[in-house]
Coordinates of C-alpha atoms and ligand atoms in Angstrom, one line a residue:
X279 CA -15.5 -3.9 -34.8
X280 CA -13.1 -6.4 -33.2
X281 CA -13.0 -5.9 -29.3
X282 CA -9.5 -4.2 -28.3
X283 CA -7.4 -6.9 -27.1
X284 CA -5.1 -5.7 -24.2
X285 CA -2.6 -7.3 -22.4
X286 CA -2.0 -6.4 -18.6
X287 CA 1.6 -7.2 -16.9
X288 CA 2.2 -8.2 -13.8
X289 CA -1.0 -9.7 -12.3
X290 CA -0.9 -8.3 -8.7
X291 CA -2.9 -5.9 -6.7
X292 CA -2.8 -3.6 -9.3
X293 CA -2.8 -5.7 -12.7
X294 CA -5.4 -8.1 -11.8
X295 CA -8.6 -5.8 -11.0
X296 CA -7.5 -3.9 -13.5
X297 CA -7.6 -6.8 -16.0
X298 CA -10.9 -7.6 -14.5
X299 CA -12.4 -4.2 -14.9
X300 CA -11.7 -4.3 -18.6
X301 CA -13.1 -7.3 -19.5
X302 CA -15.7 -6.8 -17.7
X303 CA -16.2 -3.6 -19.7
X304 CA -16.0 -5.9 -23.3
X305 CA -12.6 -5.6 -23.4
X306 CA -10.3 -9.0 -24.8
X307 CA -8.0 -9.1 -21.8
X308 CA -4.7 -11.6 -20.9
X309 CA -2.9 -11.3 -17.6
X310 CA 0.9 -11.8 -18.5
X311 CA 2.6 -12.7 -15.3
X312 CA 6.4 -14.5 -14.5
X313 CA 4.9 -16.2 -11.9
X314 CA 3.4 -20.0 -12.5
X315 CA 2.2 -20.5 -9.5
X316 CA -0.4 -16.9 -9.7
X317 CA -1.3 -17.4 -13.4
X318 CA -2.2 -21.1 -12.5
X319 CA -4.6 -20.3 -9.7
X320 CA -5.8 -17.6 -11.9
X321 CA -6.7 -19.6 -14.8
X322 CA -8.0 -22.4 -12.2
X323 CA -10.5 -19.1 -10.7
X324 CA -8.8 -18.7 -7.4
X325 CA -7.7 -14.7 -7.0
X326 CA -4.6 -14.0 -4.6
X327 CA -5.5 -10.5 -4.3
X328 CA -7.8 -9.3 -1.3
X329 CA -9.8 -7.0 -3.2
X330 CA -10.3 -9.5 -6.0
X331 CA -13.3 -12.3 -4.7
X332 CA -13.2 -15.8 -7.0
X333 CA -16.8 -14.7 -7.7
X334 CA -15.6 -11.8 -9.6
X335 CA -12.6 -13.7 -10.9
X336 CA -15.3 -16.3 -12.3
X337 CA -17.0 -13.7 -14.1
X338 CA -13.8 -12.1 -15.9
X339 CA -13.2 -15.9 -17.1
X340 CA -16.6 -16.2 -18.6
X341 CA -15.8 -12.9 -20.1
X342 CA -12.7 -14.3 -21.8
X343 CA -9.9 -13.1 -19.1
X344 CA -7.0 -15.5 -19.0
X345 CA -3.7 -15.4 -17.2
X346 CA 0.0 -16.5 -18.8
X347 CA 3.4 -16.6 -19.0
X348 CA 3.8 -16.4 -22.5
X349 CA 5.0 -12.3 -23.6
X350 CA 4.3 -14.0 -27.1
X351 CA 0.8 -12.6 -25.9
X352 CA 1.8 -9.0 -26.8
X353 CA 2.1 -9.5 -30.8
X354 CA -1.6 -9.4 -30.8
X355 CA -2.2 -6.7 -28.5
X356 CA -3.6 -3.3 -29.4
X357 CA -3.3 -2.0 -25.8
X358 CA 0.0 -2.9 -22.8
X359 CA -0.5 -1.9 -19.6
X360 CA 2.5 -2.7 -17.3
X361 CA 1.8 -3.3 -13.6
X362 CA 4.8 -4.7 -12.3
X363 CA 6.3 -3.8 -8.8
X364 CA 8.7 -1.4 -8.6
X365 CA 10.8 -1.8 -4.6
X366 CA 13.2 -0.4 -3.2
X367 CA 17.1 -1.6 -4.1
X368 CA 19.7 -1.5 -2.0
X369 CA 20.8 2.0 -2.1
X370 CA 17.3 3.2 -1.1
X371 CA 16.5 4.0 -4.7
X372 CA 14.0 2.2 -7.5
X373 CA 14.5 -1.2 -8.4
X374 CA 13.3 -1.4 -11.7
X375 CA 15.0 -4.1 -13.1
X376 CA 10.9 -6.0 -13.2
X377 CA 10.1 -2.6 -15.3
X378 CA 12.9 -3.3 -17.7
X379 CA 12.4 -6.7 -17.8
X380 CA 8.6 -6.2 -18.8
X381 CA 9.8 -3.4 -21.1
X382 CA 11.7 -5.8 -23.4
X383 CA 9.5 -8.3 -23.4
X384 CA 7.3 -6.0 -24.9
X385 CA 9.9 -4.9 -27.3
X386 CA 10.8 -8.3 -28.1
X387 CA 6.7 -9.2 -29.2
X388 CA 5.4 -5.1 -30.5
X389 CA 3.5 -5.2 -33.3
X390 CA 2.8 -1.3 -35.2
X391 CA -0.6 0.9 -34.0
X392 CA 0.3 -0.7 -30.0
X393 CA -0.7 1.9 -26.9
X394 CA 1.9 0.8 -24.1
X395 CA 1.4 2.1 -21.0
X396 CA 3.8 2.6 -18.1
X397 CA 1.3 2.3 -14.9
X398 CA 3.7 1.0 -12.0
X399 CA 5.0 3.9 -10.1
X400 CA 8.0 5.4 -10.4
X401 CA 10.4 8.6 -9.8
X402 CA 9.7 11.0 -12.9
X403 CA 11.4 10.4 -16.2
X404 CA 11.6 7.2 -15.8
X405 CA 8.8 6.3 -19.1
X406 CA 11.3 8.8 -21.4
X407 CA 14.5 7.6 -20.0
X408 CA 14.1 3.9 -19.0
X409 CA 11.2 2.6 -20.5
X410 CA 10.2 3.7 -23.7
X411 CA 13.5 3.2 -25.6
X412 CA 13.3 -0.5 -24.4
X413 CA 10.4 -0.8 -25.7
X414 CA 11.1 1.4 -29.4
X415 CA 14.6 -0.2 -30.3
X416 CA 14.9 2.4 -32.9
X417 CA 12.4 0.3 -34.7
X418 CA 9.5 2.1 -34.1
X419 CA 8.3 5.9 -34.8
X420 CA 7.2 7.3 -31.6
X421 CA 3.3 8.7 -31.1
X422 CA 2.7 7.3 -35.1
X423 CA 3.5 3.7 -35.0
X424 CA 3.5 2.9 -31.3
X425 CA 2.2 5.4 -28.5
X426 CA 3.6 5.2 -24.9
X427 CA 2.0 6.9 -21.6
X428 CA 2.4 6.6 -18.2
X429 CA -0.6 6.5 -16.0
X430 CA -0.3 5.8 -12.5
X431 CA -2.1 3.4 -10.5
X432 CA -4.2 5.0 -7.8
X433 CA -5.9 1.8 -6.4
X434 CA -6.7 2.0 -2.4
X435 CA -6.8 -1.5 -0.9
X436 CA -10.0 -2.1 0.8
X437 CA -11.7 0.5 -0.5
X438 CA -15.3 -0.2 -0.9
X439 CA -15.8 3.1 -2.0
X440 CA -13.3 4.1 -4.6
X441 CA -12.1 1.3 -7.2
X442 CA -10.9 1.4 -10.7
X443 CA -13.8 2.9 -12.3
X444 CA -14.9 5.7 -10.4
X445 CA -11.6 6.6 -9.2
X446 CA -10.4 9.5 -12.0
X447 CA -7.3 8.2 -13.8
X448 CA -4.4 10.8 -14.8
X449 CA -2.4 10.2 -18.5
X450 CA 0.7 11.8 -19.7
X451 CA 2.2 10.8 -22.8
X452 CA 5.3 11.0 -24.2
X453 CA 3.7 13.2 -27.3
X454 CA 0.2 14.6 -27.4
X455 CA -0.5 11.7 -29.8
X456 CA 0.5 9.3 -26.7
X457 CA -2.0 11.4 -24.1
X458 CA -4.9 11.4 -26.0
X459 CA -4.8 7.6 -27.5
X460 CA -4.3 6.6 -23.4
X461 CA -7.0 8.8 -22.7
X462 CA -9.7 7.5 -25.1
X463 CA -8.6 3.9 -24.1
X464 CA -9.2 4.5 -20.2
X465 CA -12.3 6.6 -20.6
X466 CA -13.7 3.2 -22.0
X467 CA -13.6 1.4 -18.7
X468 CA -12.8 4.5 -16.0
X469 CA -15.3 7.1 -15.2
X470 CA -13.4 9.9 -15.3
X471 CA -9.6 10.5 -17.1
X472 CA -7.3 13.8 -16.5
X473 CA -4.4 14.4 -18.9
X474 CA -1.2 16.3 -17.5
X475 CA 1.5 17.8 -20.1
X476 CA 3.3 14.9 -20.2
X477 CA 4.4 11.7 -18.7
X478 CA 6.5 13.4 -16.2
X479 CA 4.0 15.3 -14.7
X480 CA 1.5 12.2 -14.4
X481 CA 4.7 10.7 -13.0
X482 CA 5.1 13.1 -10.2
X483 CA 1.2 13.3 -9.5
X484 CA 1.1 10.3 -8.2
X485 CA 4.5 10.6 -5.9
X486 CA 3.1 13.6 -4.8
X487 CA 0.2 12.4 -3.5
X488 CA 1.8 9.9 -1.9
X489 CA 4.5 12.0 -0.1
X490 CA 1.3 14.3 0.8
X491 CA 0.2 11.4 2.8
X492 CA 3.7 10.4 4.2
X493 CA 4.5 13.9 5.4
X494 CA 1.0 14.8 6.6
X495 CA 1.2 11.3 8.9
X496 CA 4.8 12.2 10.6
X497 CA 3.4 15.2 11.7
X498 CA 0.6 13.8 13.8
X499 CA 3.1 11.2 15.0
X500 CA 5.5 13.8 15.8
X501 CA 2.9 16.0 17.7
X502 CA 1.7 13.0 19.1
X503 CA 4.8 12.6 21.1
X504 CA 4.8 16.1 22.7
X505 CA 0.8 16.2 23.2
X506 CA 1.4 13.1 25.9
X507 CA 3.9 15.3 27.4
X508 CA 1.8 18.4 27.2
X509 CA -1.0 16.6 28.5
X510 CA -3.4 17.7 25.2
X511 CA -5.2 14.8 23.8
X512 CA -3.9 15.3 20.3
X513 CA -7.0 13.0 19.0
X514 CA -9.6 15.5 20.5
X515 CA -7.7 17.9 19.0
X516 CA -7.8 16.5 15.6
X517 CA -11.5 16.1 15.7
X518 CA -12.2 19.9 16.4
X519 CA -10.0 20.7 14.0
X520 CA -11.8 18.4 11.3
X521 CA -14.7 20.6 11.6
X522 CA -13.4 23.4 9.6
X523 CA -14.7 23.3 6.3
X524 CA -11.9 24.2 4.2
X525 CA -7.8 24.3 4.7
X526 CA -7.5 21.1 6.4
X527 CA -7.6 17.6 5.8
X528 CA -7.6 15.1 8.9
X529 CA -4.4 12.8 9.4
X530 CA -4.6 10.8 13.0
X531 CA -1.3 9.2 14.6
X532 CA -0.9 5.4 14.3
X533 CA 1.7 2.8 14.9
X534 CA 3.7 3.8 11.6
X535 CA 3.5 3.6 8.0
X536 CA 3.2 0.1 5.9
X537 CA 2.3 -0.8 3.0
X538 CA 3.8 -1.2 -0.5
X539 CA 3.4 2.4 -1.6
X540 CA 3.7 5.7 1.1
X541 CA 6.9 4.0 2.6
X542 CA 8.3 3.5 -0.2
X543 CA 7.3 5.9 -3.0
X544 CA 8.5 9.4 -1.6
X545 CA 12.0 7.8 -1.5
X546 CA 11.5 7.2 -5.1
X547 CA 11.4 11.3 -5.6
X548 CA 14.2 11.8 -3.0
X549 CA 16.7 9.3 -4.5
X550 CA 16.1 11.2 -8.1
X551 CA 16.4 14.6 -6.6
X552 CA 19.7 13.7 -5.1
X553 CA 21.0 11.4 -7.8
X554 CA 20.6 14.3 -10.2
X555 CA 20.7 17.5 -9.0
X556 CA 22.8 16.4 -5.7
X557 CA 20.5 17.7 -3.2
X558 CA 18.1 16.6 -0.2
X559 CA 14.4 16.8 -0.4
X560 CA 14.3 17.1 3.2
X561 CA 10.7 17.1 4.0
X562 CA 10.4 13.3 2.7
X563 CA 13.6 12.4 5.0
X564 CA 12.2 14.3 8.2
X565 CA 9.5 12.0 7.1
X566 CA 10.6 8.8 6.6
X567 CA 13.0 9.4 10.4
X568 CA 9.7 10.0 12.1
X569 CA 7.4 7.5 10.2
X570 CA 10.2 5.0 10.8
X571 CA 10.8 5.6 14.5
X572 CA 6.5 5.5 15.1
X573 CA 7.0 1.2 15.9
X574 CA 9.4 1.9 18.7
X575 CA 7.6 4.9 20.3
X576 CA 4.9 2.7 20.6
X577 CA 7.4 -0.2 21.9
X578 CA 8.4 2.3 24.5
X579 CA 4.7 3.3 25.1
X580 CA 4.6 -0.6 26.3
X581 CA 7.1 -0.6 28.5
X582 CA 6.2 2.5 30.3
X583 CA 2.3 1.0 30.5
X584 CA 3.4 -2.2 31.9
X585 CA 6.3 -0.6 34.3
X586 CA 3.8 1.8 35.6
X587 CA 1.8 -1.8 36.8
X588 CA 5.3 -2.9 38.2
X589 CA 5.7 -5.4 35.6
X590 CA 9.0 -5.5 33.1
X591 CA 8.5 -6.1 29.9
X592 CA 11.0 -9.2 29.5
X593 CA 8.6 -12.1 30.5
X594 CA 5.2 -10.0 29.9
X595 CA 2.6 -11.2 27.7
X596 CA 2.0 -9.0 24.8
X597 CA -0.7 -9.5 22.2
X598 CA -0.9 -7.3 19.3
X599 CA -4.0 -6.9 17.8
X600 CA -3.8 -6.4 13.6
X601 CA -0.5 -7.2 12.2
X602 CA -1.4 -5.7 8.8
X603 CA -0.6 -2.8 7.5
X604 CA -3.8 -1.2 7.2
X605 CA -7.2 -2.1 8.4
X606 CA -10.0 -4.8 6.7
X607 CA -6.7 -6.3 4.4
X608 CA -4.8 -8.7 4.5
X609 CA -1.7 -7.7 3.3
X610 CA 1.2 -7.3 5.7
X611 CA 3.8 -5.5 3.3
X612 CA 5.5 -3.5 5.1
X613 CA 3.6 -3.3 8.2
X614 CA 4.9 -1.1 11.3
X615 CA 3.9 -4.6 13.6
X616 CA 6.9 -6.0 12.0
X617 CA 9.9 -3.6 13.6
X618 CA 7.4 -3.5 17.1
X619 CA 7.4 -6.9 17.6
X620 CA 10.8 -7.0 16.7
X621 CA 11.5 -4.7 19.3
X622 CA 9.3 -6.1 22.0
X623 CA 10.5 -9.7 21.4
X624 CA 14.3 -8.3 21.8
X625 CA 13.6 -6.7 25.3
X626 CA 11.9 -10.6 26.0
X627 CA 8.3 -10.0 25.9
X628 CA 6.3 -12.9 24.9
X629 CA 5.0 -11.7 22.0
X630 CA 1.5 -12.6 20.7
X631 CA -1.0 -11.7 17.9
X632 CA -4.3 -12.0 16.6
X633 CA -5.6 -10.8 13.5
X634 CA -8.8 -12.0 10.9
X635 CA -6.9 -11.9 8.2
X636 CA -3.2 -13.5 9.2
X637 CA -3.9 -17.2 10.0
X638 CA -0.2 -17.3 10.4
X639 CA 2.2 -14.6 10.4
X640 CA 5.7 -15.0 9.4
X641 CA 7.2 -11.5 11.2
X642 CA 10.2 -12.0 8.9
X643 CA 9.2 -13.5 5.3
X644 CA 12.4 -15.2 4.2
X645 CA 13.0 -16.6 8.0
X646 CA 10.6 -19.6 8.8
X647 CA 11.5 -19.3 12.6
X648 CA 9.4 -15.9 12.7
X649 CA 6.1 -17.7 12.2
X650 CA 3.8 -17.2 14.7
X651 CA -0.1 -18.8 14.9
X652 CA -2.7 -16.6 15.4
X653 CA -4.6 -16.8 18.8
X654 CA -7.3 -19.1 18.4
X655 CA -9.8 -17.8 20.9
X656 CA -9.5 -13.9 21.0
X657 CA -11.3 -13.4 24.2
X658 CA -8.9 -15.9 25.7
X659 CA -6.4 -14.1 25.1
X660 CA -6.7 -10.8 25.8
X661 CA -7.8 -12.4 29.1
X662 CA -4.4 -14.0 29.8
X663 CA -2.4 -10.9 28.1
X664 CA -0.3 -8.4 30.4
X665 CA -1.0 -5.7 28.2
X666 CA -2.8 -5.8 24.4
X667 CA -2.5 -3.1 21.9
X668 CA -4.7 -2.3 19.0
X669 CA -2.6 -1.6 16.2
X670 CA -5.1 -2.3 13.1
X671 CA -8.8 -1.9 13.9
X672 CA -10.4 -4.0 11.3
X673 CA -14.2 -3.9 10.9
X674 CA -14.1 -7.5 12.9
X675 CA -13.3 -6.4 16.3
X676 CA -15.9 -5.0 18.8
X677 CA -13.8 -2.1 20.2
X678 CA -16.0 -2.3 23.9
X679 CA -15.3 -5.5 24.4
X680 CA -11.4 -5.3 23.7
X681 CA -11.6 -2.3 25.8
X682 CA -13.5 -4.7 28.5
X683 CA -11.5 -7.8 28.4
X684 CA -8.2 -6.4 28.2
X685 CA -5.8 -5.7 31.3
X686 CA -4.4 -3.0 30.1
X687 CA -5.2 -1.5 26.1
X688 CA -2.8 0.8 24.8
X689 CA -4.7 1.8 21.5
X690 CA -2.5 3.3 19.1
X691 CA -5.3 4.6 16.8
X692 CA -7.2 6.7 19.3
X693 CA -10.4 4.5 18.4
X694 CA -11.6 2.9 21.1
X695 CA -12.1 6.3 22.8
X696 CA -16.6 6.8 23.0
X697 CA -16.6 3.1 22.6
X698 CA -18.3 1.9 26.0
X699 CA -18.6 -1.3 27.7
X700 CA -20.4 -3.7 25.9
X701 CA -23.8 -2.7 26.6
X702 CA -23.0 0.4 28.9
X703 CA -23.1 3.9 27.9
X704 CA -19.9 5.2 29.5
X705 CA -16.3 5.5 27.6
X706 CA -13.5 3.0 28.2
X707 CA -11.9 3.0 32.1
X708 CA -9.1 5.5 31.9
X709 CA -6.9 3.6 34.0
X710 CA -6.8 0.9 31.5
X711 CA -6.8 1.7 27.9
X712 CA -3.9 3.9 27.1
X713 CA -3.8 6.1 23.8
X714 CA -0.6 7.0 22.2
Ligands
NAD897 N1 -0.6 -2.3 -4.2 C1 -1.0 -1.0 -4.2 O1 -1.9 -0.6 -3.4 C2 -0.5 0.0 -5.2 C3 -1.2 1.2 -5.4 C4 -0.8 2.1 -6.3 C5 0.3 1.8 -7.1 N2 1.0 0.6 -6.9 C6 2.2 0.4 -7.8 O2 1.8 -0.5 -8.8 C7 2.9 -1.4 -9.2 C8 2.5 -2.8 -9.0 O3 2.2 -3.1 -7.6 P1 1.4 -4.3 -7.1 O4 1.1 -4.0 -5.7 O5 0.4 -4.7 -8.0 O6 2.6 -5.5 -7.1 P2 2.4 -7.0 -6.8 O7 3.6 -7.5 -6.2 O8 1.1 -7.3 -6.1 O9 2.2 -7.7 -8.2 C9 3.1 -7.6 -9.2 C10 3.0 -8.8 -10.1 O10 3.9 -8.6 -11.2 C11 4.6 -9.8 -11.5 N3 5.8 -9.5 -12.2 C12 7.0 -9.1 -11.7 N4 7.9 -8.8 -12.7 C13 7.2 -9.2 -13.9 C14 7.6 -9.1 -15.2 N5 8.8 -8.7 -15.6 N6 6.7 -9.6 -16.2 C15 5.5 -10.0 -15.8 N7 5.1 -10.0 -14.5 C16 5.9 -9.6 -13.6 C17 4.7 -10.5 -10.2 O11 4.9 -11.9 -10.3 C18 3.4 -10.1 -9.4 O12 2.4 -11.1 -9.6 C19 4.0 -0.9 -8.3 O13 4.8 0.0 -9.0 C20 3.3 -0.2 -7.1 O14 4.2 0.7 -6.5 C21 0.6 -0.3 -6.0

């Protein structure tokens, strides 16, 4: 039997390991992507995607992977997956005009007995109402000739642990026919695959996990605030309360949310609730306020650290330590450091970074001026800083000695708490590293 030849679209975080995965599992794989510039370091083996090493890139060539521009691609597939990205528009709801586009394209190039599947996420319906007839034209008998699923994409950047295959992978189809031919095709390559009643509900599975996340965060970085206040050390708190086997899950307080997906996805949900039944879903917006305000808590956090050492913050030296989004990436999408520095910058603070992973970090993407070096000698400079906060802790950074070196650390992810001196037993001085 012929290998299945499957096309992948959109070549990002999510479309390329994917691609990868497949081939590597025997699968005849081409990356479709609109961009020249990513399917040109593909093809020449040099991955844009942080989870994605050239080694492993190498090896999905030599297994036949190859990127392109060309939807022409799709006439020979027997399996679409579309991973395109799917942002916010203006009015705070989906943009998916890079759905639609990929959506004709493949109606433009389907050939009969195709599996297309919707994997970019999106508010639920969207596969029914948006996608598939783009894709069927009236041309094609639905769940006979052509099958169409959504499956959403569950990938955790950075994750050693959990990657495509062992992370299970929910299916809903737009007929039974659809669920069980996107079933068989991931339970090649996945470990595990769980099929919901239809597309919708593998639609909303995936915003509500993400709005799970999004909600359970604001309320640590509500409580956050008033613990301070109440003098509790919220973090100590969270700990005990970790212990109990069942009926909680652990959410700790941060700088904010980043990222392409919890910031963005539960607004997804709310702008369909509203659009269509003309009400709030007010735990998302409670949410989002809170999540949103996190960056300029901690700005303020700054300014009371640095006034409480008589020092203002116009003129101060702050360096901010992780500009991503999350920990051990590199991607900066999104990331809370963006509105802090912002903010710290407007009140004149001399705002400086470091991070691993940022050689240079332009705070505002479109706006050249923004761009900022990384500090070459970290020691250095959390020597000459007046105050240094720890807003990502990636793997790289020896929490003692940050603690150590530092003036004053405010710590914004309670971890550098039971991290000693460098070499000593004790915890971090009190009187200099701050928590939230
Ligand atoms: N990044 C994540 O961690 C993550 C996790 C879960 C779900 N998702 C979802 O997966 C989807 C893809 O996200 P991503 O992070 O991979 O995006 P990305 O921006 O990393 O990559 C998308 C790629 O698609 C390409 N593209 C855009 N429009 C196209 C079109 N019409 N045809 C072909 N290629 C096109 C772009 O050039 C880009 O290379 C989004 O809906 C996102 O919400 C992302």
């Amino acid at each position: 039997m012929n290998p299945t030849r499957l096309v992948v679209i959109g070549q990002g975080y999510v479309g390329l390991p994917m691609a990868l995965r497949a081939a590597a599992a025997g699968l005849q794989v081409a990356g479709l992507d609109t961009d020249g510039a990513v399917v040109e370091a593909l093809n020449a083996g040099r991955s844009h995607i942080d989870d994605v090493d050239d080694a492993e890139l190498a090896r999905g060539l030599a297994a036949g992977y190859r990127a392109t521009q060309d939807p022409a691609v799709i006439a020979d597939a027997d399996v679409v997956l579309v991973c395109v990205p799917t942002p916010l528009s203006e009015d705070g709801g989906p943009d998916l005009r890079p759905v639609e586009s990929a959506a004709r394209a493949i109606g433009d190039h389907l050939t009969a007995d195709t599996l297309v599947v919707l994997e970019s996420t999106t508010y639920p319906g969207t596969t029914e109402e948006v996608f598939a007839p783009l894709v069927l034209r009236d041309r094609w008998e639905l769940g006979t000739q052509v099958r169409i699923a959504f499956s959403p994409e569950r990938i955790d950047p950075g994750n050693a642990t959990y990657g495509v295959q062992n992370t299970p992978k929910v299916v809903g189809g737009l007929t039974e026919a659809c669920t069980l031919a996107a079933r068989d095709f991931y339970a090649r390559f996945v470990d595990s695959v769980v099929t919901t009643k239809g597309a919708r509900e593998a639609e909303m599975a995936k915003l509500l996990e993400n709005t799970f996340r999004h909600v359970n965060i604001a309320l640590v970085n509500e409580m956050v605030r008033f613990s301070r206040e109440l003098d509790i050390d919220l973090w100590d708190a969270i700990d005990a309360a970790a212990t109990k086997p069942f009926g909680y899950m652990a959410f700790r307080p941060g700088p904010g949310v980043g990222g392409h997906c919890i910031p963005v996805d539960p607004s997804y949900l709310s702008h369909r609730v509203r659009a269509k039944l003309g009400y709030a879903f007010r735990m998302v917006e409670l949410a989002e306020e809170i999540n949103t305000a996190a960056p300029l808590y901690v700005a303020r956090r700054v300014q009371q650290a640095l006034n409480r050492r008589r020092l203002a913050v116009n003129g101060a030296r702050v360096l901010l330590l992780g500009v991503t989004y999350k920990p051990d990436i590199a991607d900066l999408r999104e990331s809370p450091a963006e509105p802090l520095a912002d903010q710290l910058a407007a009140w004149g603070a001399d705002v400086r970074f470091h991070d691993p992973h940022v050689p240079v970090w332009r705070r505002h993407r479109h706006d050249p001026s923004t761009a900022r070096t990384c500090e070459p000698d970290l020691d250095t400079a959390l020597r000459e800083a007046d105050i240094v906060v720890l807003l990502q802790p990636h793997r790289e950074y020896d929490l003692a000695r940050l603690a150590e070196l530092s003036t004053v650390l405010l710590d914004t992810r309670g971890v550098v708490r039971g991290a000693g001196p460098a070499g000593g037993t004790d915890g971090p001085d009190p009187a200099r590293v701050e928590t939230l």
